[in-house]
Amino acid sequence: MSVRRLAEASVQPASFAFNKAFTAQAKTWIKKYPKGREQSAVIPLLMLAQEQDGWVTKAAIEHVADMLGMPYIRALEVATFYTQFQLKPVGTRAHIQVCGTTPCMLRGSEELMDVCRSKIHHDQFHTNEAGTLSWEEVECLGACVNAPMVMIFKDTYEDLTPERLGEIIDQFEAGKGEQVKTGPQTGRVYSAPLTGFTSLKEEKGVLKTTRDKEAKAASKAAKAAVVEATVPPSNAAKPKTDAIETSPAVKTPSKVKAAPAAEKAASVAAPKPSLEDKNRPVGIARPVAVDDLKLISGVGPKIEGTLHELGIFTFAQVASWKKAEREWVDGYLNFKGRIERDDWVKQAKALAKGGVAEYIRVFGKKPV
Ligand code: FES
């Protein structure tokens, strides 16, 4: 195992604090442990710190230690021992973890690392010039049956060829990472045999019937959700009907991972806020100068398009959202609390006040 050290002082931010959403999550984690055993929450809290900043800074480690009332050295031991913690800045758009363990190695992981070397940086744990991409070799990530594979943030990309990985890296570099299909890249269903069933053949009909029923249930639920999308209030920019029907809020996202179909159907059928709801943020007509909402972490091109359809074009609009409005938008986008977790309002306030420079001053990093 390689030596793991903290990043050099020149890249370490002076301080760290959890944002509001992550503070709430941290408190929830601490409460899960008995009184006097709060230090057991050190790993989840360090993971939250990494999720917020992209990597674990010295200030974050000390902040977590302070929160848990433990000596800095104990938190440092944990952060430097477990390889899941990134101790140096990683790419803001993608950090690619290439599995190099035997099954993936036998199926071509070395070629995948060559792609990373040529497209990102010759050495792992270094970002490309723009600071948007980085890579590392990791041990088995548990998807050996679909080797070779990589993990990017929380998603896996399997059955890879060097060419396909090159395309995926280009997509992330272009800020379109959320559009990349996760899981097997060959059309394989989960980890089923590539050449079709090799056993339980007599069950095929039963499985197919079950899948058909599940697919019908999901489709019915999706149609019900579309029907709920009605005419917007008169003081807002009117979204086009076809845009509503294809908005991410009512369409099954392409990135939904393997899950029981019943669960999928339930999530699609979750109540969707009405466009006429009083909590819908007031929209405006498209101004001459439109802000690049994609600078807000969590907003990609698709989400930006949906926000435009709702009459949301500026950072100032997002910065002014009250709790009820944030909840309406979160529900409309089917984001399950992500607006709070990513603290869109704080991000938008910084961007509205002083653009990217102010964002860097507030968050200690460039917008993703
Ligand atoms: S060996 Fe690569 S995922 Fe297990």
Short mmCIF file of C-alpha atoms and ligand atoms in Angstrom, two decimals:
data_model
loop_
_atom_site.label_atom_id
_atom_site.label_comp_id
_atom_site.label_asym_id
_atom_site.label_seq_id
_atom_site.Cartn_x
_atom_site.Cartn_y
_atom_site.Cartn_z
CA MET A 1 0.00 0.00 0.00
CA SER A 2 1.36 3.40 -0.93
CA VAL A 3 2.16 6.10 1.60
CA ARG A 4 -0.75 8.46 1.96
CA ARG A 5 0.06 12.00 2.99
CA LEU A 6 -1.97 15.18 3.20
CA ALA A 7 -1.72 17.57 0.27
CA GLU A 8 0.98 20.23 0.48
CA ALA A 9 0.15 23.34 2.51
CA SER A 10 -0.08 25.58 -0.58
CA VAL A 11 -3.33 23.91 -1.70
CA GLN A 12 -4.87 23.49 1.75
CA PRO A 13 -7.69 25.95 2.50
CA ALA A 14 -7.38 27.88 5.75
CA SER A 15 -10.66 26.65 7.19
CA PHE A 16 -13.56 24.28 6.69
CA ALA A 17 -17.19 24.30 7.68
CA PHE A 18 -20.06 22.08 6.63
CA ASN A 19 -22.77 23.93 4.76
CA LYS A 20 -26.27 23.95 6.22
CA ALA A 21 -27.45 20.79 4.52
CA PHE A 22 -24.34 18.81 5.37
CA THR A 23 -24.40 20.08 8.97
CA ALA A 24 -27.86 18.55 9.32
CA GLN A 25 -26.64 15.27 7.82
CA ALA A 26 -23.60 15.25 10.12
CA LYS A 27 -25.84 15.70 13.17
CA THR A 28 -28.03 12.82 12.00
CA TRP A 29 -24.98 10.57 11.70
CA ILE A 30 -23.70 11.49 15.16
CA LYS A 31 -27.10 10.73 16.70
CA LYS A 32 -26.92 7.17 15.35
CA TYR A 33 -24.28 6.28 17.92
CA PRO A 34 -24.76 5.88 21.70
CA LYS A 35 -23.78 8.68 24.02
CA GLY A 36 -20.03 8.64 24.57
CA ARG A 37 -19.46 6.76 21.28
CA GLU A 38 -19.99 9.73 18.95
CA GLN A 39 -16.44 9.30 17.59
CA SER A 40 -17.73 6.28 15.68
CA ALA A 41 -19.22 8.78 13.21
CA VAL A 42 -15.76 9.85 12.04
CA ILE A 43 -15.90 7.94 8.73
CA PRO A 44 -19.37 9.14 7.63
CA LEU A 45 -18.47 12.72 8.60
CA LEU A 46 -15.22 12.60 6.63
CA MET A 47 -17.19 11.21 3.67
CA LEU A 48 -19.61 14.13 3.95
CA ALA A 49 -16.65 16.54 3.98
CA GLN A 50 -15.33 14.87 0.83
CA GLU A 51 -18.74 15.03 -0.83
CA GLN A 52 -18.94 18.74 -0.11
CA ASP A 53 -15.45 19.78 -1.27
CA GLY A 54 -14.48 16.92 -3.57
CA TRP A 55 -11.53 15.97 -1.34
CA VAL A 56 -10.62 15.83 2.36
CA THR A 57 -8.64 18.85 3.47
CA LYS A 58 -6.58 19.12 6.65
CA ALA A 59 -9.01 21.76 7.88
CA ALA A 60 -11.91 19.37 7.27
CA ILE A 61 -10.21 16.56 9.21
CA GLU A 62 -9.61 18.89 12.15
CA HIS A 63 -13.16 20.24 11.94
CA VAL A 64 -14.57 16.70 12.08
CA ALA A 65 -12.26 15.85 15.01
CA ASP A 66 -13.49 18.95 16.85
CA MET A 67 -17.13 18.03 16.18
CA LEU A 68 -16.56 14.57 17.65
CA GLY A 69 -14.33 15.67 20.52
CA MET A 70 -11.41 13.52 19.42
CA PRO A 71 -7.68 14.29 19.09
CA TYR A 72 -6.66 15.48 15.60
CA ILE A 73 -4.22 12.57 15.27
CA ARG A 74 -7.05 10.01 15.57
CA ALA A 75 -9.05 11.62 12.77
CA LEU A 76 -5.86 11.99 10.72
CA GLU A 77 -5.14 8.28 11.18
CA VAL A 78 -8.54 7.39 9.77
CA ALA A 79 -8.36 9.81 6.82
CA THR A 80 -4.86 8.73 5.81
CA PHE A 81 -5.53 4.99 6.24
CA TYR A 82 -8.63 4.51 4.11
CA THR A 83 -8.06 4.97 0.37
CA GLN A 84 -11.67 6.07 -0.14
CA PHE A 85 -10.60 9.48 1.17
CA GLN A 86 -9.01 11.76 -1.42
CA LEU A 87 -6.24 13.70 0.28
CA LYS A 88 -5.44 15.93 -2.70
CA PRO A 89 -7.72 17.99 -4.96
CA VAL A 90 -9.35 15.82 -7.63
CA GLY A 91 -10.90 16.76 -10.95
CA THR A 92 -13.92 18.99 -10.51
CA ARG A 93 -15.82 17.21 -13.30
CA ALA A 94 -14.59 13.65 -12.84
CA HIS A 95 -12.21 11.62 -10.74
CA ILE A 96 -11.83 8.29 -12.50
CA GLN A 97 -11.03 5.25 -10.37
CA VAL A 98 -9.75 2.46 -12.59
CA CYS A 99 -9.94 -1.01 -11.08
CA GLY A 100 -6.60 -2.74 -11.53
CA THR A 101 -7.28 -5.98 -9.64
CA THR A 102 -6.80 -9.36 -11.35
CA PRO A 103 -10.14 -9.86 -13.20
CA CYS A 104 -10.09 -6.29 -14.54
CA MET A 105 -6.34 -6.52 -15.23
CA LEU A 106 -6.88 -9.70 -17.28
CA ARG A 107 -9.66 -7.97 -19.22
CA GLY A 108 -7.68 -4.85 -20.14
CA SER A 109 -7.51 -2.39 -17.24
CA GLU A 110 -3.93 -1.48 -18.18
CA GLU A 111 -5.21 -0.16 -21.53
CA LEU A 112 -7.85 1.85 -19.65
CA MET A 113 -5.10 3.39 -17.52
CA ASP A 114 -3.21 4.27 -20.72
CA VAL A 115 -6.30 6.20 -21.83
CA CYS A 116 -6.27 8.10 -18.52
CA ARG A 117 -2.54 8.76 -18.87
CA SER A 118 -2.97 10.22 -22.34
CA LYS A 119 -6.20 12.13 -21.76
CA ILE A 120 -5.71 13.36 -18.18
CA HIS A 121 -2.20 13.16 -16.76
CA HIS A 122 0.69 10.75 -17.00
CA ASP A 123 0.56 10.15 -13.25
CA GLN A 124 -2.41 9.24 -11.11
CA PHE A 125 -3.58 11.71 -8.42
CA HIS A 126 -2.70 14.65 -10.67
CA THR A 127 -5.35 16.78 -12.34
CA ASN A 128 -5.26 17.81 -15.97
CA GLU A 129 -4.26 21.39 -16.72
CA ALA A 130 -7.80 22.69 -16.39
CA GLY A 131 -8.24 20.95 -13.03
CA THR A 132 -11.36 19.22 -14.31
CA LEU A 133 -10.17 15.60 -14.50
CA SER A 134 -8.01 13.25 -12.45
CA TRP A 135 -7.58 9.49 -12.11
CA GLU A 136 -6.20 6.74 -9.90
CA GLU A 137 -5.82 2.97 -9.88
CA VAL A 138 -7.89 1.25 -7.20
CA GLU A 139 -8.45 -2.27 -5.93
CA CYS A 140 -11.52 -4.38 -6.76
CA LEU A 141 -14.74 -2.35 -6.84
CA GLY A 142 -17.01 -5.39 -6.80
CA ALA A 143 -18.14 -5.45 -10.43
CA CYS A 144 -15.60 -8.05 -11.59
CA VAL A 145 -18.20 -9.94 -13.63
CA ASN A 146 -18.41 -6.92 -15.95
CA ALA A 147 -14.65 -6.29 -16.04
CA PRO A 148 -12.93 -4.06 -16.91
CA MET A 149 -14.61 -1.18 -15.20
CA VAL A 150 -14.13 2.26 -13.65
CA MET A 151 -15.97 4.21 -11.00
CA ILE A 152 -16.62 7.95 -11.31
CA PHE A 153 -17.89 9.47 -8.09
CA LYS A 154 -20.71 7.09 -7.08
CA ASP A 155 -21.40 5.41 -10.43
CA THR A 156 -19.72 2.49 -12.16
CA TYR A 157 -19.07 2.13 -15.92
CA GLU A 158 -18.53 -1.48 -16.89
CA ASP A 159 -17.62 -3.75 -19.84
CA LEU A 160 -15.32 -0.99 -21.04
CA THR A 161 -13.04 -0.74 -24.03
CA PRO A 162 -10.33 1.93 -24.28
CA GLU A 163 -12.41 3.69 -26.97
CA ARG A 164 -15.55 3.75 -24.83
CA LEU A 165 -13.65 5.04 -21.80
CA GLY A 166 -12.17 7.79 -24.00
CA GLU A 167 -15.71 8.82 -25.02
CA ILE A 168 -16.89 8.79 -21.41
CA ILE A 169 -13.97 10.98 -20.31
CA ASP A 170 -14.76 13.43 -23.13
CA GLN A 171 -18.40 13.60 -22.00
CA PHE A 172 -17.41 14.40 -18.42
CA GLU A 173 -14.85 16.96 -19.59
CA ALA A 174 -17.63 18.64 -21.59
CA GLY A 175 -19.78 18.86 -18.44
CA LYS A 176 -22.20 16.23 -19.77
CA GLY A 177 -21.32 13.50 -17.30
CA GLU A 178 -24.91 13.08 -16.18
CA GLN A 179 -25.87 12.06 -19.71
CA VAL A 180 -23.50 9.09 -19.76
CA LYS A 181 -25.18 5.71 -19.31
CA THR A 182 -23.99 3.99 -16.15
CA GLY A 183 -23.38 0.27 -15.69
CA PRO A 184 -22.53 -2.08 -18.59
CA GLN A 185 -21.58 -0.26 -21.78
CA THR A 186 -22.27 -3.22 -24.08
CA GLY A 187 -26.05 -3.51 -23.82
CA ARG A 188 -25.65 -6.36 -21.32
CA VAL A 189 -28.50 -6.44 -18.77
CA TYR A 190 -26.87 -5.89 -15.35
CA SER A 191 -24.49 -8.86 -15.02
CA ALA A 192 -26.50 -11.33 -17.10
CA PRO A 193 -24.54 -13.45 -19.60
CA LEU A 194 -23.70 -11.51 -22.75
CA THR A 195 -24.83 -14.43 -24.90
CA GLY A 196 -28.19 -14.94 -23.22
CA PHE A 197 -29.37 -17.34 -20.52
CA THR A 198 -27.14 -20.30 -19.76
CA SER A 199 -29.22 -21.70 -16.91
CA LEU A 200 -32.77 -21.44 -15.54
CA LYS A 201 -33.91 -21.40 -19.15
CA GLU A 202 -37.24 -22.91 -18.20
CA GLU A 203 -37.86 -19.80 -16.01
CA LYS A 204 -37.36 -17.40 -18.91
CA GLY A 205 -41.08 -17.07 -19.68
CA VAL A 206 -41.93 -16.42 -16.06
CA LEU A 207 -39.21 -13.79 -15.75
CA LYS A 208 -40.29 -12.11 -18.97
CA THR A 209 -43.92 -11.97 -17.83
CA THR A 210 -42.86 -10.46 -14.51
CA ARG A 211 -40.69 -7.87 -16.24
CA ASP A 212 -43.53 -6.98 -18.62
CA LYS A 213 -45.89 -6.43 -15.68
CA GLU A 214 -43.32 -4.27 -13.90
CA ALA A 215 -42.65 -2.23 -17.05
CA LYS A 216 -46.41 -1.65 -17.54
CA ALA A 217 -46.78 -0.48 -13.92
CA ALA A 218 -43.87 1.96 -14.33
CA SER A 219 -45.27 3.30 -17.60
CA LYS A 220 -48.75 3.81 -16.05
CA ALA A 221 -47.23 5.71 -13.14
CA ALA A 222 -45.20 7.90 -15.51
CA LYS A 223 -48.35 8.76 -17.52
CA ALA A 224 -50.16 9.75 -14.30
CA ALA A 225 -47.28 12.08 -13.44
CA VAL A 226 -47.49 13.74 -16.87
CA VAL A 227 -51.21 14.39 -16.45
CA GLU A 228 -50.43 16.35 -13.25
CA ALA A 229 -48.28 18.83 -15.18
CA THR A 230 -50.76 21.64 -15.89
CA VAL A 231 -50.75 25.27 -17.07
CA PRO A 232 -48.31 27.63 -15.23
CA PRO A 233 -49.35 30.83 -13.44
CA SER A 234 -49.76 33.88 -15.67
CA ASN A 235 -46.82 35.79 -14.07
CA ALA A 236 -44.32 33.18 -15.22
CA ALA A 237 -42.77 32.29 -18.53
CA LYS A 238 -45.00 29.63 -20.03
CA PRO A 239 -43.24 26.31 -20.55
CA LYS A 240 -43.98 24.52 -23.81
CA THR A 241 -46.23 21.51 -23.42
CA ASP A 242 -43.78 19.20 -25.15
CA ALA A 243 -41.04 20.51 -22.91
CA ILE A 244 -43.08 19.58 -19.84
CA GLU A 245 -43.62 16.09 -21.11
CA THR A 246 -39.95 15.51 -21.67
CA SER A 247 -38.72 17.30 -18.56
CA PRO A 248 -36.46 15.32 -16.22
CA ALA A 249 -39.10 15.50 -13.51
CA VAL A 250 -41.51 13.27 -15.35
CA LYS A 251 -39.17 11.17 -17.42
CA THR A 252 -37.37 8.22 -15.92
CA PRO A 253 -33.77 9.52 -15.64
CA SER A 254 -31.30 7.63 -17.81
CA LYS A 255 -28.93 7.36 -14.84
CA VAL A 256 -31.35 5.40 -12.62
CA LYS A 257 -29.43 2.34 -11.54
CA ALA A 258 -30.61 -1.22 -11.23
CA ALA A 259 -33.46 -1.30 -8.72
CA PRO A 260 -36.57 -3.35 -8.18
CA ALA A 261 -39.18 -2.22 -10.68
CA ALA A 262 -41.76 -1.79 -7.95
CA GLU A 263 -39.46 0.74 -6.28
CA LYS A 264 -38.95 2.51 -9.62
CA ALA A 265 -42.68 2.74 -10.16
CA ALA A 266 -43.17 4.17 -6.67
CA SER A 267 -40.55 6.87 -7.24
CA VAL A 268 -42.05 7.86 -10.60
CA ALA A 269 -45.49 8.03 -9.04
CA ALA A 270 -44.40 10.27 -6.15
CA PRO A 271 -46.62 13.38 -5.98
CA LYS A 272 -45.23 16.05 -8.28
CA PRO A 273 -45.88 19.69 -7.43
CA SER A 274 -48.40 21.41 -9.63
CA LEU A 275 -47.25 24.23 -11.89
CA GLU A 276 -50.11 26.26 -10.40
CA ASP A 277 -48.94 25.74 -6.83
CA LYS A 278 -48.50 28.99 -4.89
CA ASN A 279 -44.99 27.97 -3.90
CA ARG A 280 -43.74 27.80 -7.47
CA PRO A 281 -41.02 30.50 -7.80
CA VAL A 282 -42.09 33.46 -9.91
CA GLY A 283 -40.60 33.24 -13.37
CA ILE A 284 -39.52 36.08 -15.65
CA ALA A 285 -39.39 36.55 -19.39
CA ARG A 286 -36.03 35.59 -20.85
CA PRO A 287 -33.70 38.56 -20.22
CA VAL A 288 -31.04 39.70 -22.70
CA ALA A 289 -28.27 38.55 -20.35
CA VAL A 290 -28.91 35.06 -19.06
CA ASP A 291 -26.72 33.69 -16.25
CA ASP A 292 -24.93 30.38 -16.75
CA LEU A 293 -26.95 28.39 -14.22
CA LYS A 294 -24.72 25.38 -14.91
CA LEU A 295 -22.13 27.00 -12.63
CA ILE A 296 -24.36 25.91 -9.74
CA SER A 297 -23.28 22.47 -8.61
CA GLY A 298 -26.09 20.05 -9.47
CA VAL A 299 -27.31 21.97 -12.53
CA GLY A 300 -26.43 20.39 -15.86
CA PRO A 301 -27.62 21.37 -19.34
CA LYS A 302 -30.91 19.46 -18.98
CA ILE A 303 -31.78 20.94 -15.60
CA GLU A 304 -30.83 24.39 -16.85
CA GLY A 305 -33.27 23.91 -19.75
CA THR A 306 -36.03 22.95 -17.33
CA LEU A 307 -35.29 25.99 -15.14
CA HIS A 308 -35.50 28.22 -18.23
CA GLU A 309 -38.90 26.70 -19.02
CA LEU A 310 -39.97 27.74 -15.51
CA GLY A 311 -38.79 31.30 -16.17
CA ILE A 312 -35.63 30.98 -14.05
CA PHE A 313 -32.71 32.63 -15.84
CA THR A 314 -30.55 34.38 -13.23
CA PHE A 315 -28.50 33.60 -10.12
CA ALA A 316 -30.39 36.35 -8.30
CA GLN A 317 -33.67 34.49 -8.83
CA VAL A 318 -32.26 31.26 -7.36
CA ALA A 319 -30.62 33.18 -4.50
CA SER A 320 -33.99 34.63 -3.50
CA TRP A 321 -35.83 31.30 -3.18
CA LYS A 322 -37.45 30.76 0.20
CA LYS A 323 -37.71 27.28 1.75
CA ALA A 324 -41.14 26.55 0.26
CA GLU A 325 -39.97 27.59 -3.18
CA ARG A 326 -36.84 25.45 -2.90
CA GLU A 327 -39.00 22.50 -1.90
CA TRP A 328 -41.30 23.11 -4.87
CA VAL A 329 -38.40 23.17 -7.34
CA ASP A 330 -36.77 20.16 -5.66
CA GLY A 331 -40.01 18.20 -5.99
CA TYR A 332 -40.55 19.36 -9.57
CA LEU A 333 -37.07 18.19 -10.52
CA ASN A 334 -37.51 15.00 -8.48
CA PHE A 335 -34.25 15.88 -6.74
CA LYS A 336 -35.03 14.30 -3.35
CA GLY A 337 -33.48 17.11 -1.30
CA ARG A 338 -30.46 17.75 -3.51
CA ILE A 339 -31.14 21.49 -3.73
CA GLU A 340 -30.68 21.75 0.04
CA ARG A 341 -27.77 19.33 0.11
CA ASP A 342 -25.90 21.24 -2.61
CA ASP A 343 -27.01 24.56 -1.06
CA TRP A 344 -28.06 26.13 -4.35
CA VAL A 345 -29.05 29.36 -2.61
CA LYS A 346 -25.60 29.92 -1.12
CA GLN A 347 -23.96 29.07 -4.44
CA ALA A 348 -26.31 31.38 -6.35
CA LYS A 349 -25.78 34.21 -3.85
CA ALA A 350 -22.01 33.99 -4.31
CA LEU A 351 -22.30 33.85 -8.11
CA ALA A 352 -24.79 36.74 -8.17
CA LYS A 353 -22.53 38.83 -5.94
CA GLY A 354 -19.18 38.39 -7.63
CA GLY A 355 -19.26 35.62 -10.21
CA VAL A 356 -16.72 32.81 -10.20
CA ALA A 357 -14.19 34.84 -8.14
CA GLU A 358 -16.68 35.26 -5.29
CA TYR A 359 -17.66 31.59 -5.58
CA ILE A 360 -14.00 30.57 -5.15
CA ARG A 361 -13.67 32.96 -2.20
CA VAL A 362 -16.74 31.47 -0.49
CA PHE A 363 -16.30 27.78 -1.33
CA GLY A 364 -12.52 27.58 -1.76
CA LYS A 365 -12.88 25.94 -5.16
CA LYS A 366 -14.04 26.64 -8.68
CA PRO A 367 -17.67 25.94 -9.60
CA VAL A 368 -18.02 22.43 -10.98
S1 FES B 1 -11.50 -6.93 -10.17
FE1 FES B 1 -12.23 -5.11 -11.04
S2 FES B 1 -14.16 -4.89 -10.12
FE2 FES B 1 -13.35 -6.64 -9.15
#
